[in-house]
Amino acid sequence: MKTSTMIMNFSVERENKRIKVEREFDAPVLKVWNAWTDSKLLDQWWAPKPWKAQTKRMNFARGGHWLYAMVGPDGTSSWCKADFKEVEPLKRFAVTDYFCDENGNIDNSFPVAHWDVTFTQRNTTTLVNVQISFNETADLDKYIEMGFREGFTAALENLDGMV
């Protein structure tokens, strides 16, 4: 792990209703890709500590989805569903992410986010670019207010320690 020299950029583009995250990992693209696309590995890093991610089901394929909970230390669960829109193995995937109940029924009181995640091998490291787009600026603002920056940054640190 070379965290001190690895790239980590987080920016919010309110005018474009978008969050951009750029994060480099000291691992080959296959290892990083697998950590993002295998539910057993995702459950190990996706949630910021002391929260834990728990997958109920996942079909990582175009048209498939990932239904998972973020479980807090007091046992409370927040459910999310990611619908896979595009998958280009070892290069890119795109999902639409919703808050939902444990059965995957969408909760429309929370923002919908459209994720586009790309992976680029750079010598011995992998650069991951994440672009998260929203339909409305208010949705972007709510995501940030809910602590997305801190939570996602902590989760990426978890991943850095794992790969």
PDB file of C-alpha atoms in Angstrom:
ATOM      1  CA  MET A   1       0.000   0.000   0.000  1.00  0.00           C
ATOM      2  CA  LYS A   2       1.467   3.342  -1.113  1.00  0.00           C
ATOM      3  CA  THR A   3      -1.352   5.619  -0.019  1.00  0.00           C
ATOM      4  CA  SER A   4       0.867   8.664   0.384  1.00  0.00           C
ATOM      5  CA  THR A   5       1.791   8.688  -3.321  1.00  0.00           C
ATOM      6  CA  MET A   6      -1.462   7.373  -4.766  1.00  0.00           C
ATOM      7  CA  ILE A   7      -3.824   9.793  -6.511  1.00  0.00           C
ATOM      8  CA  MET A   8      -7.002  10.741  -4.657  1.00  0.00           C
ATOM      9  CA  ASN A   9      -9.172  13.535  -6.019  1.00  0.00           C
ATOM     10  CA  PHE A  10     -12.763  14.301  -5.089  1.00  0.00           C
ATOM     11  CA  SER A  11     -14.603  17.139  -6.779  1.00  0.00           C
ATOM     12  CA  VAL A  12     -18.177  18.351  -6.918  1.00  0.00           C
ATOM     13  CA  GLU A  13     -19.429  20.017 -10.103  1.00  0.00           C
ATOM     14  CA  ARG A  14     -22.740  21.533  -9.050  1.00  0.00           C
ATOM     15  CA  GLU A  15     -23.254  23.136 -12.489  1.00  0.00           C
ATOM     16  CA  ASN A  16     -23.073  19.669 -14.091  1.00  0.00           C
ATOM     17  CA  LYS A  17     -24.901  17.902 -11.207  1.00  0.00           C
ATOM     18  CA  ARG A  18     -21.922  15.573 -10.883  1.00  0.00           C
ATOM     19  CA  ILE A  19     -19.366  14.209  -8.427  1.00  0.00           C
ATOM     20  CA  LYS A  20     -15.998  13.080  -9.768  1.00  0.00           C
ATOM     21  CA  VAL A  21     -13.641  10.831  -7.848  1.00  0.00           C
ATOM     22  CA  GLU A  22     -10.240   9.736  -9.064  1.00  0.00           C
ATOM     23  CA  ARG A  23      -8.413   7.131  -6.967  1.00  0.00           C
ATOM     24  CA  GLU A  24      -5.263   5.159  -7.702  1.00  0.00           C
ATOM     25  CA  PHE A  25      -4.510   1.759  -6.156  1.00  0.00           C
ATOM     26  CA  ASP A  26      -1.184  -0.025  -5.934  1.00  0.00           C
ATOM     27  CA  ALA A  27      -2.525  -3.195  -7.527  1.00  0.00           C
ATOM     28  CA  PRO A  28      -3.126  -4.598 -11.024  1.00  0.00           C
ATOM     29  CA  VAL A  29      -6.434  -3.848 -12.729  1.00  0.00           C
ATOM     30  CA  LEU A  30      -7.698  -7.432 -12.348  1.00  0.00           C
ATOM     31  CA  LYS A  31      -7.386  -7.291  -8.566  1.00  0.00           C
ATOM     32  CA  VAL A  32      -9.079  -3.872  -8.337  1.00  0.00           C
ATOM     33  CA  TRP A  33     -11.811  -4.860 -10.822  1.00  0.00           C
ATOM     34  CA  ASN A  34     -12.565  -8.003  -8.822  1.00  0.00           C
ATOM     35  CA  ALA A  35     -12.825  -5.966  -5.620  1.00  0.00           C
ATOM     36  CA  TRP A  36     -15.497  -3.768  -7.264  1.00  0.00           C
ATOM     37  CA  THR A  37     -17.449  -6.563  -8.931  1.00  0.00           C
ATOM     38  CA  ASP A  38     -17.390  -9.592  -6.576  1.00  0.00           C
ATOM     39  CA  SER A  39     -19.918  -9.245  -3.751  1.00  0.00           C
ATOM     40  CA  LYS A  40     -17.764 -11.242  -1.306  1.00  0.00           C
ATOM     41  CA  LEU A  41     -14.972  -8.691  -1.796  1.00  0.00           C
ATOM     42  CA  LEU A  42     -17.310  -5.673  -1.921  1.00  0.00           C
ATOM     43  CA  ASP A  43     -18.729  -6.637   1.470  1.00  0.00           C
ATOM     44  CA  GLN A  44     -15.208  -6.326   2.898  1.00  0.00           C
ATOM     45  CA  TRP A  45     -14.584  -2.711   1.872  1.00  0.00           C
ATOM     46  CA  TRP A  46     -17.687  -0.905   0.569  1.00  0.00           C
ATOM     47  CA  ALA A  47     -18.920   0.443   3.916  1.00  0.00           C
ATOM     48  CA  PRO A  48     -17.008   3.016   5.967  1.00  0.00           C
ATOM     49  CA  LYS A  49     -16.062   1.493   9.341  1.00  0.00           C
ATOM     50  CA  PRO A  50     -17.722   0.710  11.724  1.00  0.00           C
ATOM     51  CA  TRP A  51     -20.502   0.131   9.184  1.00  0.00           C
ATOM     52  CA  LYS A  52     -20.527  -3.077   7.157  1.00  0.00           C
ATOM     53  CA  ALA A  53     -21.867  -3.891   3.722  1.00  0.00           C
ATOM     54  CA  GLN A  54     -23.957  -7.054   3.437  1.00  0.00           C
ATOM     55  CA  THR A  55     -25.003  -8.343   0.042  1.00  0.00           C
ATOM     56  CA  LYS A  56     -28.419  -9.957  -0.219  1.00  0.00           C
ATOM     57  CA  ARG A  57     -27.963 -10.794  -3.906  1.00  0.00           C
ATOM     58  CA  MET A  58     -25.843  -9.726  -6.861  1.00  0.00           C
ATOM     59  CA  ASN A  59     -25.793 -10.486 -10.551  1.00  0.00           C
ATOM     60  CA  PHE A  60     -22.896  -8.522 -12.003  1.00  0.00           C
ATOM     61  CA  ALA A  61     -23.995  -8.366 -15.624  1.00  0.00           C
ATOM     62  CA  ARG A  62     -25.752  -5.903 -17.859  1.00  0.00           C
ATOM     63  CA  GLY A  63     -29.379  -5.961 -16.718  1.00  0.00           C
ATOM     64  CA  GLY A  64     -28.424  -7.483 -13.365  1.00  0.00           C
ATOM     65  CA  HIS A  65     -28.380  -5.785  -9.988  1.00  0.00           C
ATOM     66  CA  TRP A  66     -26.740  -5.655  -6.577  1.00  0.00           C
ATOM     67  CA  LEU A  67     -29.040  -5.499  -3.545  1.00  0.00           C
ATOM     68  CA  TYR A  68     -27.151  -4.764  -0.355  1.00  0.00           C
ATOM     69  CA  ALA A  69     -27.436  -3.179   3.063  1.00  0.00           C
ATOM     70  CA  MET A  70     -25.161  -0.833   4.908  1.00  0.00           C
ATOM     71  CA  VAL A  71     -25.390  -2.092   8.478  1.00  0.00           C
ATOM     72  CA  GLY A  72     -24.479   0.213  11.342  1.00  0.00           C
ATOM     73  CA  PRO A  73     -22.884  -0.796  14.645  1.00  0.00           C
ATOM     74  CA  ASP A  74     -26.330  -0.622  16.308  1.00  0.00           C
ATOM     75  CA  GLY A  75     -27.743  -3.060  13.745  1.00  0.00           C
ATOM     76  CA  THR A  76     -29.733  -0.522  11.712  1.00  0.00           C
ATOM     77  CA  SER A  77     -29.720  -1.160   7.987  1.00  0.00           C
ATOM     78  CA  SER A  78     -29.916   1.148   4.994  1.00  0.00           C
ATOM     79  CA  TRP A  79     -30.726  -0.729   1.803  1.00  0.00           C
ATOM     80  CA  CYS A  80     -29.516   0.136  -1.685  1.00  0.00           C
ATOM     81  CA  LYS A  81     -29.937  -1.338  -5.126  1.00  0.00           C
ATOM     82  CA  ALA A  82     -27.592  -0.859  -8.056  1.00  0.00           C
ATOM     83  CA  ASP A  83     -28.923  -1.741 -11.523  1.00  0.00           C
ATOM     84  CA  PHE A  84     -26.093  -2.588 -13.907  1.00  0.00           C
ATOM     85  CA  LYS A  85     -26.628  -0.708 -17.173  1.00  0.00           C
ATOM     86  CA  GLU A  86     -23.325  -1.443 -18.910  1.00  0.00           C
ATOM     87  CA  VAL A  87     -20.414  -3.788 -18.246  1.00  0.00           C
ATOM     88  CA  GLU A  88     -17.120  -3.847 -20.170  1.00  0.00           C
ATOM     89  CA  PRO A  89     -14.952  -6.370 -18.292  1.00  0.00           C
ATOM     90  CA  LEU A  90     -11.783  -4.921 -16.740  1.00  0.00           C
ATOM     91  CA  LYS A  91     -12.559  -1.484 -18.255  1.00  0.00           C
ATOM     92  CA  ARG A  92     -15.851   0.038 -17.158  1.00  0.00           C
ATOM     93  CA  PHE A  93     -19.293  -0.438 -15.713  1.00  0.00           C
ATOM     94  CA  ALA A  94     -22.277   1.862 -15.261  1.00  0.00           C
ATOM     95  CA  VAL A  95     -25.058   1.552 -12.698  1.00  0.00           C
ATOM     96  CA  THR A  96     -28.100   3.421 -11.511  1.00  0.00           C
ATOM     97  CA  ASP A  97     -28.112   3.420  -7.721  1.00  0.00           C
ATOM     98  CA  TYR A  98     -31.224   3.756  -5.550  1.00  0.00           C
ATOM     99  CA  PHE A  99     -32.107   3.656  -1.901  1.00  0.00           C
ATOM    100  CA  CYS A 100     -34.690   0.944  -1.347  1.00  0.00           C
ATOM    101  CA  ASP A 101     -36.175  -1.499   1.127  1.00  0.00           C
ATOM    102  CA  GLU A 102     -34.847  -4.999   1.833  1.00  0.00           C
ATOM    103  CA  ASN A 103     -36.824  -6.351  -1.128  1.00  0.00           C
ATOM    104  CA  GLY A 104     -35.379  -3.832  -3.579  1.00  0.00           C
ATOM    105  CA  ASN A 105     -38.473  -1.606  -3.760  1.00  0.00           C
ATOM    106  CA  ILE A 106     -37.171   1.866  -4.574  1.00  0.00           C
ATOM    107  CA  ASP A 107     -37.569   4.647  -1.989  1.00  0.00           C
ATOM    108  CA  ASN A 108     -38.278   7.756  -4.053  1.00  0.00           C
ATOM    109  CA  SER A 109     -37.624  10.083  -1.102  1.00  0.00           C
ATOM    110  CA  PHE A 110     -33.877   9.645  -1.674  1.00  0.00           C
ATOM    111  CA  PRO A 111     -31.751  10.719  -4.663  1.00  0.00           C
ATOM    112  CA  VAL A 112     -31.095   8.460  -7.627  1.00  0.00           C
ATOM    113  CA  ALA A 113     -27.451   8.395  -8.708  1.00  0.00           C
ATOM    114  CA  HIS A 114     -25.970   7.293 -12.032  1.00  0.00           C
ATOM    115  CA  TRP A 115     -22.470   5.876 -11.589  1.00  0.00           C
ATOM    116  CA  ASP A 116     -19.905   5.422 -14.350  1.00  0.00           C
ATOM    117  CA  VAL A 117     -16.761   3.660 -13.119  1.00  0.00           C
ATOM    118  CA  THR A 118     -13.674   3.181 -15.303  1.00  0.00           C
ATOM    119  CA  PHE A 119     -10.460   1.265 -14.619  1.00  0.00           C
ATOM    120  CA  THR A 120      -7.099   2.087 -16.190  1.00  0.00           C
ATOM    121  CA  GLN A 121      -3.932   0.051 -15.703  1.00  0.00           C
ATOM    122  CA  ARG A 122      -0.926   2.364 -15.191  1.00  0.00           C
ATOM    123  CA  ASN A 123       2.310   0.358 -14.946  1.00  0.00           C
ATOM    124  CA  THR A 124       1.877  -1.391 -11.585  1.00  0.00           C
ATOM    125  CA  THR A 125      -1.096   0.661 -10.392  1.00  0.00           C
ATOM    126  CA  THR A 126      -4.745   1.003 -11.350  1.00  0.00           C
ATOM    127  CA  LEU A 127      -6.535   4.324 -11.679  1.00  0.00           C
ATOM    128  CA  VAL A 128     -10.263   4.241 -10.962  1.00  0.00           C
ATOM    129  CA  ASN A 129     -12.404   7.139 -12.179  1.00  0.00           C
ATOM    130  CA  VAL A 130     -15.894   7.462 -10.778  1.00  0.00           C
ATOM    131  CA  GLN A 131     -18.439   9.915 -12.147  1.00  0.00           C
ATOM    132  CA  ILE A 132     -21.725  10.134 -10.325  1.00  0.00           C
ATOM    133  CA  SER A 133     -24.460  12.123 -12.047  1.00  0.00           C
ATOM    134  CA  PHE A 134     -27.785  13.280 -10.659  1.00  0.00           C
ATOM    135  CA  ASN A 135     -31.030  14.375 -12.246  1.00  0.00           C
ATOM    136  CA  GLU A 136     -31.294  17.458 -10.026  1.00  0.00           C
ATOM    137  CA  THR A 137     -28.798  19.675  -8.190  1.00  0.00           C
ATOM    138  CA  ALA A 138     -30.866  19.140  -5.026  1.00  0.00           C
ATOM    139  CA  ASP A 139     -30.156  15.393  -5.310  1.00  0.00           C
ATOM    140  CA  LEU A 140     -26.427  16.072  -5.519  1.00  0.00           C
ATOM    141  CA  ASP A 141     -26.658  18.378  -2.513  1.00  0.00           C
ATOM    142  CA  LYS A 142     -28.553  15.751  -0.502  1.00  0.00           C
ATOM    143  CA  TYR A 143     -25.920  13.105  -1.319  1.00  0.00           C
ATOM    144  CA  ILE A 144     -23.195  15.413  -0.021  1.00  0.00           C
ATOM    145  CA  GLU A 145     -25.254  16.363   3.071  1.00  0.00           C
ATOM    146  CA  MET A 146     -25.687  12.662   3.895  1.00  0.00           C
ATOM    147  CA  GLY A 147     -21.894  12.386   4.227  1.00  0.00           C
ATOM    148  CA  PHE A 148     -21.074  10.791   0.886  1.00  0.00           C
ATOM    149  CA  ARG A 149     -17.654  12.430   0.585  1.00  0.00           C
ATOM    150  CA  GLU A 150     -16.480  11.188   3.984  1.00  0.00           C
ATOM    151  CA  GLY A 151     -18.093   7.769   3.652  1.00  0.00           C
ATOM    152  CA  PHE A 152     -16.865   7.021   0.146  1.00  0.00           C
ATOM    153  CA  THR A 153     -13.363   8.282   0.932  1.00  0.00           C
ATOM    154  CA  ALA A 154     -13.239   5.969   3.973  1.00  0.00           C
ATOM    155  CA  ALA A 155     -14.499   3.044   1.893  1.00  0.00           C
ATOM    156  CA  LEU A 156     -11.806   3.656  -0.725  1.00  0.00           C
ATOM    157  CA  GLU A 157      -9.229   3.631   2.072  1.00  0.00           C
ATOM    158  CA  ASN A 158     -10.640   0.240   3.093  1.00  0.00           C
ATOM    159  CA  LEU A 159     -10.140  -0.958  -0.471  1.00  0.00           C
ATOM    160  CA  ASP A 160      -6.618   0.437  -0.532  1.00  0.00           C
ATOM    161  CA  GLY A 161      -5.791  -1.647   2.532  1.00  0.00           C
ATOM    162  CA  MET A 162      -7.301  -4.740   0.937  1.00  0.00           C
ATOM    163  CA  VAL A 163      -5.662  -4.753  -2.518  1.00  0.00           C
TER     164      VAL A 163
END
